[in-house]
């Protein structure tokens, strides 16, 4: 697909369940200063207890902060859950929804993911919607079917205008934390397929949609991945815990 102008690369770090006040201080301070000269959009998605620390250390910088999940409910008797409005209170801009670890370990179905997506949007957050196939699904030749099903579950509930407000991340489950990165061609194929599916319903939304790749992205493979026409940035796990690696990936955009 030919674009009239390159998209601004968006690189988000997903810390998962890592960090403590002391290590976060060093990491956030380094990312804040290292990202100052980067033109791209950068965000870090931190564990809930550290949102306040991210708010304090990143305010006024060009690094946004986000959460790794959000409740599908607006408020009420949901012990342990965190609402999108609470996240918004912190100046939190992003919430990851549908990460494969939530889907596989915590039972987040397509329906729940769509509800979380809507809850985030309604509270003024930008959802980062994760989709991706397992190794067994890839080997069974149903990657396209799985990813399109995950996309359509949200498209049906949210509508195309809402999808246009979001960020999508393609994260093949077999590439997450395994060191096995999808080849640029494999990733591009799925990204193009996602964009084509969105274009069937709304060409303008498809053209503007930021589709990130996630799964063992490192400074050494980021440039080639981000150079693919339909890869608009990355969602970075392990490498986002090392400031130089994360900033190296951001710079590759
Ligand atoms: P890794 O970069 O550690 O493979 O994790 C990817 C991921 O799950 C980001 O959300």
Coordinates of C-alpha atoms and ligand atoms in Angstrom, one line a residue, residues 14 16 96 99-101 130 171 175-179 214-217 235-239, ligand 1:
X14 CA 4.8 -2.9 28.1
X16 CA 4.3 -6.4 32.3
X96 CA -3.7 -2.1 26.5
X99 CA -3.0 -8.7 25.4
X100 CA -2.4 -12.4 24.8
X101 CA -1.4 -12.9 28.4
X130 CA -3.7 -6.6 20.8
X171 CA 1.5 -9.8 18.5
X175 CA 7.0 -14.5 19.3
X176 CA 6.2 -13.0 22.7
X177 CA 9.1 -13.3 25.1
X178 CA 10.5 -16.2 23.2
X179 CA 13.3 -14.5 21.2
X214 CA 5.0 -6.9 19.1
X215 CA 7.0 -10.0 19.8
X216 CA 10.8 -10.1 20.6
X217 CA 11.5 -6.7 19.1
X235 CA 4.8 -2.8 21.3
X236 CA 7.8 -3.8 23.3
X237 CA 8.0 -6.1 26.2
X238 CA 11.4 -7.4 27.5
X239 CA 13.4 -4.7 25.7
Ligands
LIG1 P1 8.4 -9.2 24.2 O1 8.9 -8.0 23.5 O2 9.1 -9.5 25.5 O3 8.4 -10.4 23.3 O4 6.9 -9.0 24.6 C1 6.0 -8.5 23.6 C2 4.8 -8.1 24.3 O5 4.0 -8.9 24.8 C3 4.5 -6.7 24.4 O6 3.1 -6.4 24.7

